[in-house]
Amino acid sequence: MEKPLGPGIDVARDTLQQRVAVRLRELLIQGVLAPGDKLNERELCGRLGVSRTPLREAVRLLAAEGLVTLDPGRGAFAPVLSLPEIAHTFDLLAVLEGFAAELAATHITQRELSELHALQLEMQAAFKREDLAAYYRANARVHDVLNEASRNPVLRGTWSQLNTRMHALRFRSNQDKVKWAEALKEHELMIELLQKRDGAALRQLLVQHLHRKRDAVLDRLSSGSAKINSMSTPSSVAAKSSNDTH
C-alpha cells in the first residue's frame, strides 16, 4: 500500500505551478517575452488563465533556473545577458556536451538510439514546414537524451543548469534558414556517430556544433536582430502540451 502524502503537500497546486512554469518557459524561449521585458502579472494571468498565486510560484521557479531575474521593488524581468557572458557560457557548454557525447558513445542503449532516430524524423518534418517551436522541442530532447546517456549525473546536472540559461538564444539562432539546415545535418551526423560508437569524432562534432551556435547567437545580437520572432507566435505556445518539459 502506498503511503499517504504528507499534510503540507498540495499536489494540485504543485501541478498547476509546473504547468504555468512550462508555459512561461516557452514564452521566454520563443522570445514572446524578450530580454529586458517586465513580466506583467495581470497580462500573464489573463493570457495563461490562472490567478496570481500559481503565476508567482512559477516565476520563482524560473528565477531559480536563471530564466527570470527578480528585482526587489520593480518586479520580474526576462534576463539580459552580456556578450561575454554568452560567449563564455557557450564555450563551457561545448566542453560539457563534448565530454557527455564521448561518454554516451560508450553507454547509450538501443532504446535511446531508437528515440533519437524518432526525434530526428520529427526535426526533419518540423524543418520542412518551418515550425521552429516543434523543431526546438525535439532538438532539446535530443540533447537531453545525449546527456542522459553519458551516465554521469554530475555532468548532466551542471550541463542542464547552464543550458537552461541559453534556451532562448539557442532557439532564436535557428531563425536563419541556412544555419538551421546546417544544424539539422549536424544532428543527423551525431546519431550516425553514436551508432558507430565513435566517441572521439562525436566529441569533436559537438564542440564544433556549440561553437557554431555561439557564433550564430553573437552575430544576431551584434547585428541588433536578436529580438526578431518572425518564426514563433503566441499560438504555438498555447498549443503546447502541459506534459512537455523541454
PDB file of C-alpha atoms in Angstrom:
ATOM      1  CA  MET A   1       0.000   0.000   0.000  1.00  0.00           C
ATOM      2  CA  GLU A   2       1.275   3.437  -0.901  1.00  0.00           C
ATOM      3  CA  LYS A   3       1.947   5.828   1.946  1.00  0.00           C
ATOM      4  CA  PRO A   4      -0.286   8.932   2.040  1.00  0.00           C
ATOM      5  CA  LEU A   5       1.324  12.216   1.164  1.00  0.00           C
ATOM      6  CA  GLY A   6       2.347  14.485   4.000  1.00  0.00           C
ATOM      7  CA  PRO A   7      -0.124  17.101   5.264  1.00  0.00           C
ATOM      8  CA  GLY A   8       1.878  20.000   3.804  1.00  0.00           C
ATOM      9  CA  ILE A   9       1.822  18.746   0.206  1.00  0.00           C
ATOM     10  CA  ASP A  10      -0.725  20.176  -2.243  1.00  0.00           C
ATOM     11  CA  VAL A  11      -0.370  18.093  -5.399  1.00  0.00           C
ATOM     12  CA  ALA A  12      -2.936  20.089  -7.391  1.00  0.00           C
ATOM     13  CA  ARG A  13      -1.217  23.391  -6.647  1.00  0.00           C
ATOM     14  CA  ASP A  14       2.242  21.985  -7.417  1.00  0.00           C
ATOM     15  CA  THR A  15       0.977  20.577 -10.714  1.00  0.00           C
ATOM     16  CA  LEU A  16      -0.608  23.901 -11.698  1.00  0.00           C
ATOM     17  CA  GLN A  17       2.599  25.734 -10.801  1.00  0.00           C
ATOM     18  CA  GLN A  18       4.578  23.368 -13.013  1.00  0.00           C
ATOM     19  CA  ARG A  19       2.152  23.791 -15.922  1.00  0.00           C
ATOM     20  CA  VAL A  20       2.370  27.568 -15.643  1.00  0.00           C
ATOM     21  CA  ALA A  21       6.172  27.318 -15.476  1.00  0.00           C
ATOM     22  CA  VAL A  22       6.186  25.272 -18.701  1.00  0.00           C
ATOM     23  CA  ARG A  23       4.073  27.907 -20.484  1.00  0.00           C
ATOM     24  CA  LEU A  24       6.178  30.784 -19.167  1.00  0.00           C
ATOM     25  CA  ARG A  25       9.366  28.984 -20.108  1.00  0.00           C
ATOM     26  CA  GLU A  26       8.164  28.741 -23.710  1.00  0.00           C
ATOM     27  CA  LEU A  27       7.192  32.414 -23.823  1.00  0.00           C
ATOM     28  CA  LEU A  28      10.721  33.260 -22.728  1.00  0.00           C
ATOM     29  CA  ILE A  29      12.440  30.762 -25.011  1.00  0.00           C
ATOM     30  CA  GLN A  30      10.480  31.803 -28.097  1.00  0.00           C
ATOM     31  CA  GLY A  31      11.115  35.472 -27.441  1.00  0.00           C
ATOM     32  CA  VAL A  32       7.467  36.395 -26.898  1.00  0.00           C
ATOM     33  CA  LEU A  33       8.903  37.788 -23.658  1.00  0.00           C
ATOM     34  CA  ALA A  34      12.104  39.366 -24.950  1.00  0.00           C
ATOM     35  CA  PRO A  35      15.271  40.088 -22.942  1.00  0.00           C
ATOM     36  CA  GLY A  36      14.637  43.038 -20.642  1.00  0.00           C
ATOM     37  CA  ASP A  37      10.838  42.757 -20.783  1.00  0.00           C
ATOM     38  CA  LYS A  38       8.990  43.058 -17.488  1.00  0.00           C
ATOM     39  CA  LEU A  39       6.659  40.180 -16.655  1.00  0.00           C
ATOM     40  CA  ASN A  40       3.273  41.887 -16.311  1.00  0.00           C
ATOM     41  CA  GLU A  41       1.272  39.855 -13.785  1.00  0.00           C
ATOM     42  CA  ARG A  42      -2.175  40.987 -14.922  1.00  0.00           C
ATOM     43  CA  GLU A  43      -1.413  40.375 -18.587  1.00  0.00           C
ATOM     44  CA  LEU A  44       0.169  36.969 -17.961  1.00  0.00           C
ATOM     45  CA  CYS A  45      -2.648  35.835 -15.667  1.00  0.00           C
ATOM     46  CA  GLY A  46      -5.131  36.650 -18.417  1.00  0.00           C
ATOM     47  CA  ARG A  47      -3.009  35.044 -21.110  1.00  0.00           C
ATOM     48  CA  LEU A  48      -2.461  31.831 -19.164  1.00  0.00           C
ATOM     49  CA  GLY A  49      -5.867  31.717 -17.458  1.00  0.00           C
ATOM     50  CA  VAL A  50      -4.529  31.468 -13.907  1.00  0.00           C
ATOM     51  CA  SER A  51      -4.554  33.502 -10.707  1.00  0.00           C
ATOM     52  CA  ARG A  52      -1.578  35.425  -9.350  1.00  0.00           C
ATOM     53  CA  THR A  53      -0.531  32.780  -6.805  1.00  0.00           C
ATOM     54  CA  PRO A  54       0.474  29.969  -9.223  1.00  0.00           C
ATOM     55  CA  LEU A  55       1.966  32.580 -11.563  1.00  0.00           C
ATOM     56  CA  ARG A  56       4.182  33.972  -8.806  1.00  0.00           C
ATOM     57  CA  GLU A  57       5.225  30.458  -7.756  1.00  0.00           C
ATOM     58  CA  ALA A  58       6.125  29.640 -11.363  1.00  0.00           C
ATOM     59  CA  VAL A  59       8.125  32.869 -11.667  1.00  0.00           C
ATOM     60  CA  ARG A  60      10.118  31.961  -8.558  1.00  0.00           C
ATOM     61  CA  LEU A  61      10.798  28.527 -10.038  1.00  0.00           C
ATOM     62  CA  LEU A  62      12.078  30.052 -13.283  1.00  0.00           C
ATOM     63  CA  ALA A  63      14.155  32.568 -11.344  1.00  0.00           C
ATOM     64  CA  ALA A  64      15.927  29.633  -9.676  1.00  0.00           C
ATOM     65  CA  GLU A  65      16.678  28.275 -13.170  1.00  0.00           C
ATOM     66  CA  GLY A  66      18.104  31.611 -14.290  1.00  0.00           C
ATOM     67  CA  LEU A  67      15.310  32.218 -16.813  1.00  0.00           C
ATOM     68  CA  VAL A  68      13.865  35.152 -14.864  1.00  0.00           C
ATOM     69  CA  THR A  69      15.563  37.995 -13.000  1.00  0.00           C
ATOM     70  CA  LEU A  70      13.884  39.230  -9.808  1.00  0.00           C
ATOM     71  CA  ASP A  71      14.399  42.892  -8.946  1.00  0.00           C
ATOM     72  CA  PRO A  72      13.028  43.758  -5.459  1.00  0.00           C
ATOM     73  CA  GLY A  73      10.659  46.675  -5.710  1.00  0.00           C
ATOM     74  CA  ARG A  74      10.470  46.526  -9.505  1.00  0.00           C
ATOM     75  CA  GLY A  75       9.302  43.015 -10.317  1.00  0.00           C
ATOM     76  CA  ALA A  76      10.388  40.142 -12.543  1.00  0.00           C
ATOM     77  CA  PHE A  77      12.149  40.546 -15.884  1.00  0.00           C
ATOM     78  CA  ALA A  78      13.329  38.405 -18.772  1.00  0.00           C
ATOM     79  CA  PRO A  79      17.108  38.327 -18.207  1.00  0.00           C
ATOM     80  CA  VAL A  80      19.596  40.217 -20.325  1.00  0.00           C
ATOM     81  CA  LEU A  81      22.998  38.558 -20.728  1.00  0.00           C
ATOM     82  CA  SER A  82      26.117  40.389 -21.847  1.00  0.00           C
ATOM     83  CA  LEU A  83      28.000  39.231 -24.942  1.00  0.00           C
ATOM     84  CA  PRO A  84      30.978  37.994 -22.863  1.00  0.00           C
ATOM     85  CA  GLU A  85      28.621  36.030 -20.561  1.00  0.00           C
ATOM     86  CA  ILE A  86      27.003  34.395 -23.575  1.00  0.00           C
ATOM     87  CA  ALA A  87      30.332  33.545 -25.208  1.00  0.00           C
ATOM     88  CA  HIS A  88      31.798  32.102 -22.001  1.00  0.00           C
ATOM     89  CA  THR A  89      28.682  30.025 -21.311  1.00  0.00           C
ATOM     90  CA  PHE A  90      28.604  28.550 -24.805  1.00  0.00           C
ATOM     91  CA  ASP A  91      32.319  27.737 -24.571  1.00  0.00           C
ATOM     92  CA  LEU A  92      31.733  25.821 -21.347  1.00  0.00           C
ATOM     93  CA  LEU A  93      28.668  24.092 -22.793  1.00  0.00           C
ATOM     94  CA  ALA A  94      30.826  22.943 -25.714  1.00  0.00           C
ATOM     95  CA  VAL A  95      33.266  21.278 -23.309  1.00  0.00           C
ATOM     96  CA  LEU A  96      30.468  19.659 -21.286  1.00  0.00           C
ATOM     97  CA  GLU A  97      28.435  18.441 -24.266  1.00  0.00           C
ATOM     98  CA  GLY A  98      31.557  17.167 -25.990  1.00  0.00           C
ATOM     99  CA  PHE A  99      32.528  15.132 -22.928  1.00  0.00           C
ATOM    100  CA  ALA A 100      28.949  13.899 -22.483  1.00  0.00           C
ATOM    101  CA  ALA A 101      28.843  12.817 -26.126  1.00  0.00           C
ATOM    102  CA  GLU A 102      32.074  10.848 -25.803  1.00  0.00           C
ATOM    103  CA  LEU A 103      30.707   9.036 -22.751  1.00  0.00           C
ATOM    104  CA  ALA A 104      27.355   8.479 -24.463  1.00  0.00           C
ATOM    105  CA  ALA A 105      29.049   6.703 -27.363  1.00  0.00           C
ATOM    106  CA  THR A 106      30.040   4.002 -24.874  1.00  0.00           C
ATOM    107  CA  HIS A 107      26.910   3.836 -22.731  1.00  0.00           C
ATOM    108  CA  ILE A 108      23.953   4.636 -24.989  1.00  0.00           C
ATOM    109  CA  THR A 109      21.324   1.887 -25.321  1.00  0.00           C
ATOM    110  CA  GLN A 110      19.449   0.717 -28.404  1.00  0.00           C
ATOM    111  CA  ARG A 111      16.258   2.134 -26.917  1.00  0.00           C
ATOM    112  CA  GLU A 112      17.864   5.561 -26.622  1.00  0.00           C
ATOM    113  CA  LEU A 113      19.179   5.331 -30.182  1.00  0.00           C
ATOM    114  CA  SER A 114      15.680   4.484 -31.393  1.00  0.00           C
ATOM    115  CA  GLU A 115      14.325   7.534 -29.597  1.00  0.00           C
ATOM    116  CA  LEU A 116      16.978   9.710 -31.239  1.00  0.00           C
ATOM    117  CA  HIS A 117      16.025   8.381 -34.677  1.00  0.00           C
ATOM    118  CA  ALA A 118      12.369   9.218 -33.999  1.00  0.00           C
ATOM    119  CA  LEU A 119      13.317  12.690 -32.796  1.00  0.00           C
ATOM    120  CA  GLN A 120      15.415  13.247 -35.918  1.00  0.00           C
ATOM    121  CA  LEU A 121      12.364  12.475 -38.066  1.00  0.00           C
ATOM    122  CA  GLU A 122      10.349  14.983 -36.011  1.00  0.00           C
ATOM    123  CA  MET A 123      13.039  17.609 -36.553  1.00  0.00           C
ATOM    124  CA  GLN A 124      13.123  16.979 -40.298  1.00  0.00           C
ATOM    125  CA  ALA A 125       9.340  17.298 -40.545  1.00  0.00           C
ATOM    126  CA  ALA A 126       9.349  20.492 -38.473  1.00  0.00           C
ATOM    127  CA  PHE A 127      12.106  21.939 -40.654  1.00  0.00           C
ATOM    128  CA  LYS A 128      10.130  21.271 -43.841  1.00  0.00           C
ATOM    129  CA  ARG A 129       7.054  23.074 -42.509  1.00  0.00           C
ATOM    130  CA  GLU A 130       9.194  25.793 -40.859  1.00  0.00           C
ATOM    131  CA  ASP A 131       7.795  25.044 -37.404  1.00  0.00           C
ATOM    132  CA  LEU A 132      10.641  26.296 -35.237  1.00  0.00           C
ATOM    133  CA  ALA A 133       8.802  25.648 -31.961  1.00  0.00           C
ATOM    134  CA  ALA A 134       8.249  21.962 -32.776  1.00  0.00           C
ATOM    135  CA  TYR A 135      11.806  21.645 -34.065  1.00  0.00           C
ATOM    136  CA  TYR A 136      13.227  23.124 -30.888  1.00  0.00           C
ATOM    137  CA  ARG A 137      11.227  20.786 -28.619  1.00  0.00           C
ATOM    138  CA  ALA A 138      12.573  17.751 -30.479  1.00  0.00           C
ATOM    139  CA  ASN A 139      16.061  19.259 -30.616  1.00  0.00           C
ATOM    140  CA  ALA A 140      16.096  19.940 -26.884  1.00  0.00           C
ATOM    141  CA  ARG A 141      15.094  16.338 -26.216  1.00  0.00           C
ATOM    142  CA  VAL A 142      17.933  15.091 -28.469  1.00  0.00           C
ATOM    143  CA  HIS A 143      20.488  16.923 -26.354  1.00  0.00           C
ATOM    144  CA  ASP A 144      18.737  15.702 -23.206  1.00  0.00           C
ATOM    145  CA  VAL A 145      18.990  12.062 -24.316  1.00  0.00           C
ATOM    146  CA  LEU A 146      22.630  12.562 -25.256  1.00  0.00           C
ATOM    147  CA  ASN A 147      23.476  13.892 -21.805  1.00  0.00           C
ATOM    148  CA  GLU A 148      21.400  11.230 -20.045  1.00  0.00           C
ATOM    149  CA  ALA A 149      23.338   8.584 -21.975  1.00  0.00           C
ATOM    150  CA  SER A 150      26.607   9.851 -20.502  1.00  0.00           C
ATOM    151  CA  ARG A 151      25.534   8.088 -17.269  1.00  0.00           C
ATOM    152  CA  ASN A 152      27.235  10.893 -15.334  1.00  0.00           C
ATOM    153  CA  PRO A 153      24.633  12.679 -13.171  1.00  0.00           C
ATOM    154  CA  VAL A 154      27.050  15.396 -12.035  1.00  0.00           C
ATOM    155  CA  LEU A 155      27.921  16.233 -15.626  1.00  0.00           C
ATOM    156  CA  ARG A 156      24.256  16.203 -16.617  1.00  0.00           C
ATOM    157  CA  GLY A 157      23.257  18.458 -13.723  1.00  0.00           C
ATOM    158  CA  THR A 158      25.966  21.005 -14.496  1.00  0.00           C
ATOM    159  CA  TRP A 159      25.089  20.979 -18.198  1.00  0.00           C
ATOM    160  CA  SER A 160      21.372  21.353 -17.507  1.00  0.00           C
ATOM    161  CA  GLN A 161      21.871  24.359 -15.247  1.00  0.00           C
ATOM    162  CA  LEU A 162      23.974  26.185 -17.840  1.00  0.00           C
ATOM    163  CA  ASN A 163      21.904  25.114 -20.825  1.00  0.00           C
ATOM    164  CA  THR A 164      18.701  26.463 -19.275  1.00  0.00           C
ATOM    165  CA  ARG A 165      20.132  29.979 -19.390  1.00  0.00           C
ATOM    166  CA  MET A 166      20.857  29.582 -23.109  1.00  0.00           C
ATOM    167  CA  HIS A 167      17.497  28.142 -24.194  1.00  0.00           C
ATOM    168  CA  ALA A 168      16.101  31.361 -25.651  1.00  0.00           C
ATOM    169  CA  LEU A 169      19.294  32.155 -27.521  1.00  0.00           C
ATOM    170  CA  ARG A 170      19.658  28.629 -28.915  1.00  0.00           C
ATOM    171  CA  PHE A 171      16.058  28.750 -30.109  1.00  0.00           C
ATOM    172  CA  ARG A 172      16.454  32.023 -31.970  1.00  0.00           C
ATOM    173  CA  SER A 173      19.812  31.119 -33.528  1.00  0.00           C
ATOM    174  CA  ASN A 174      17.940  28.849 -35.966  1.00  0.00           C
ATOM    175  CA  GLN A 175      15.815  31.656 -37.400  1.00  0.00           C
ATOM    176  CA  ASP A 176      18.409  31.844 -40.175  1.00  0.00           C
ATOM    177  CA  LYS A 177      17.223  29.098 -42.552  1.00  0.00           C
ATOM    178  CA  VAL A 178      20.734  28.313 -43.828  1.00  0.00           C
ATOM    179  CA  LYS A 179      22.132  27.871 -40.300  1.00  0.00           C
ATOM    180  CA  TRP A 180      19.029  25.886 -39.378  1.00  0.00           C
ATOM    181  CA  ALA A 181      19.676  23.471 -42.265  1.00  0.00           C
ATOM    182  CA  GLU A 182      23.318  23.123 -41.200  1.00  0.00           C
ATOM    183  CA  ALA A 183      22.254  22.323 -37.626  1.00  0.00           C
ATOM    184  CA  LEU A 184      19.845  19.653 -38.879  1.00  0.00           C
ATOM    185  CA  LYS A 185      22.652  17.991 -40.862  1.00  0.00           C
ATOM    186  CA  GLU A 186      24.905  18.051 -37.797  1.00  0.00           C
ATOM    187  CA  HIS A 187      22.256  16.249 -35.757  1.00  0.00           C
ATOM    188  CA  GLU A 188      21.995  13.542 -38.416  1.00  0.00           C
ATOM    189  CA  LEU A 189      25.762  13.050 -38.193  1.00  0.00           C
ATOM    190  CA  MET A 190      25.604  12.946 -34.378  1.00  0.00           C
ATOM    191  CA  ILE A 191      23.247   9.975 -34.491  1.00  0.00           C
ATOM    192  CA  GLU A 192      25.405   8.211 -37.105  1.00  0.00           C
ATOM    193  CA  LEU A 193      28.500   8.604 -34.910  1.00  0.00           C
ATOM    194  CA  LEU A 194      26.592   7.361 -31.870  1.00  0.00           C
ATOM    195  CA  GLN A 195      25.611   4.222 -33.786  1.00  0.00           C
ATOM    196  CA  LYS A 196      29.255   3.707 -34.752  1.00  0.00           C
ATOM    197  CA  ARG A 197      30.303   4.278 -31.115  1.00  0.00           C
ATOM    198  CA  ASP A 198      32.886   6.792 -32.352  1.00  0.00           C
ATOM    199  CA  GLY A 199      33.258   8.857 -29.197  1.00  0.00           C
ATOM    200  CA  ALA A 200      36.265  10.901 -30.303  1.00  0.00           C
ATOM    201  CA  ALA A 201      34.642  12.068 -33.551  1.00  0.00           C
ATOM    202  CA  LEU A 202      31.352  12.719 -31.766  1.00  0.00           C
ATOM    203  CA  ARG A 203      33.064  14.831 -29.138  1.00  0.00           C
ATOM    204  CA  GLN A 204      34.734  16.934 -31.834  1.00  0.00           C
ATOM    205  CA  LEU A 205      31.418  17.355 -33.662  1.00  0.00           C
ATOM    206  CA  LEU A 206      29.592  18.534 -30.531  1.00  0.00           C
ATOM    207  CA  VAL A 207      32.291  21.079 -29.746  1.00  0.00           C
ATOM    208  CA  GLN A 208      32.082  22.426 -33.297  1.00  0.00           C
ATOM    209  CA  HIS A 209      28.265  22.415 -33.113  1.00  0.00           C
ATOM    210  CA  LEU A 210      28.253  24.527 -29.944  1.00  0.00           C
ATOM    211  CA  HIS A 211      30.891  26.898 -31.293  1.00  0.00           C
ATOM    212  CA  ARG A 212      28.796  27.463 -34.427  1.00  0.00           C
ATOM    213  CA  LYS A 213      25.756  28.038 -32.231  1.00  0.00           C
ATOM    214  CA  ARG A 214      27.735  30.535 -30.153  1.00  0.00           C
ATOM    215  CA  ASP A 215      28.884  32.407 -33.236  1.00  0.00           C
ATOM    216  CA  ALA A 216      25.364  32.493 -34.706  1.00  0.00           C
ATOM    217  CA  VAL A 217      23.943  33.889 -31.464  1.00  0.00           C
ATOM    218  CA  LEU A 218      26.650  36.525 -31.115  1.00  0.00           C
ATOM    219  CA  ASP A 219      26.231  37.561 -34.756  1.00  0.00           C
ATOM    220  CA  ARG A 220      22.489  38.066 -34.285  1.00  0.00           C
ATOM    221  CA  LEU A 221      22.965  40.028 -31.092  1.00  0.00           C
ATOM    222  CA  SER A 222      25.724  42.164 -32.565  1.00  0.00           C
ATOM    223  CA  SER A 223      23.579  42.999 -35.597  1.00  0.00           C
ATOM    224  CA  GLY A 224      20.688  44.035 -33.350  1.00  0.00           C
ATOM    225  CA  SER A 225      18.324  41.355 -34.660  1.00  0.00           C
ATOM    226  CA  ALA A 226      18.087  39.230 -31.524  1.00  0.00           C
ATOM    227  CA  LYS A 227      14.509  40.230 -30.781  1.00  0.00           C
ATOM    228  CA  ILE A 228      13.135  39.144 -34.160  1.00  0.00           C
ATOM    229  CA  ASN A 229      10.456  36.474 -33.604  1.00  0.00           C
ATOM    230  CA  SER A 230       9.126  36.029 -37.141  1.00  0.00           C
ATOM    231  CA  MET A 231       9.056  32.247 -36.861  1.00  0.00           C
ATOM    232  CA  SER A 232       7.431  31.979 -33.426  1.00  0.00           C
ATOM    233  CA  THR A 233       3.970  33.046 -32.343  1.00  0.00           C
ATOM    234  CA  PRO A 234       1.954  33.004 -29.112  1.00  0.00           C
ATOM    235  CA  SER A 235      -0.428  30.471 -30.688  1.00  0.00           C
ATOM    236  CA  SER A 236       2.363  27.910 -30.922  1.00  0.00           C
ATOM    237  CA  VAL A 237       2.798  28.238 -27.167  1.00  0.00           C
ATOM    238  CA  ALA A 238      -0.896  27.866 -26.445  1.00  0.00           C
ATOM    239  CA  ALA A 239      -0.935  24.572 -28.339  1.00  0.00           C
ATOM    240  CA  LYS A 240       1.868  23.174 -26.183  1.00  0.00           C
ATOM    241  CA  SER A 241       1.029  20.149 -24.084  1.00  0.00           C
ATOM    242  CA  SER A 242       1.407  20.632 -20.346  1.00  0.00           C
ATOM    243  CA  ASN A 243       3.402  17.401 -20.247  1.00  0.00           C
ATOM    244  CA  ASP A 244       6.270  18.856 -22.299  1.00  0.00           C
ATOM    245  CA  THR A 245       9.226  19.973 -20.277  1.00  0.00           C
ATOM    246  CA  HIS A 246      11.694  20.954 -22.955  1.00  0.00           C
TER     247      HIS A 246
END
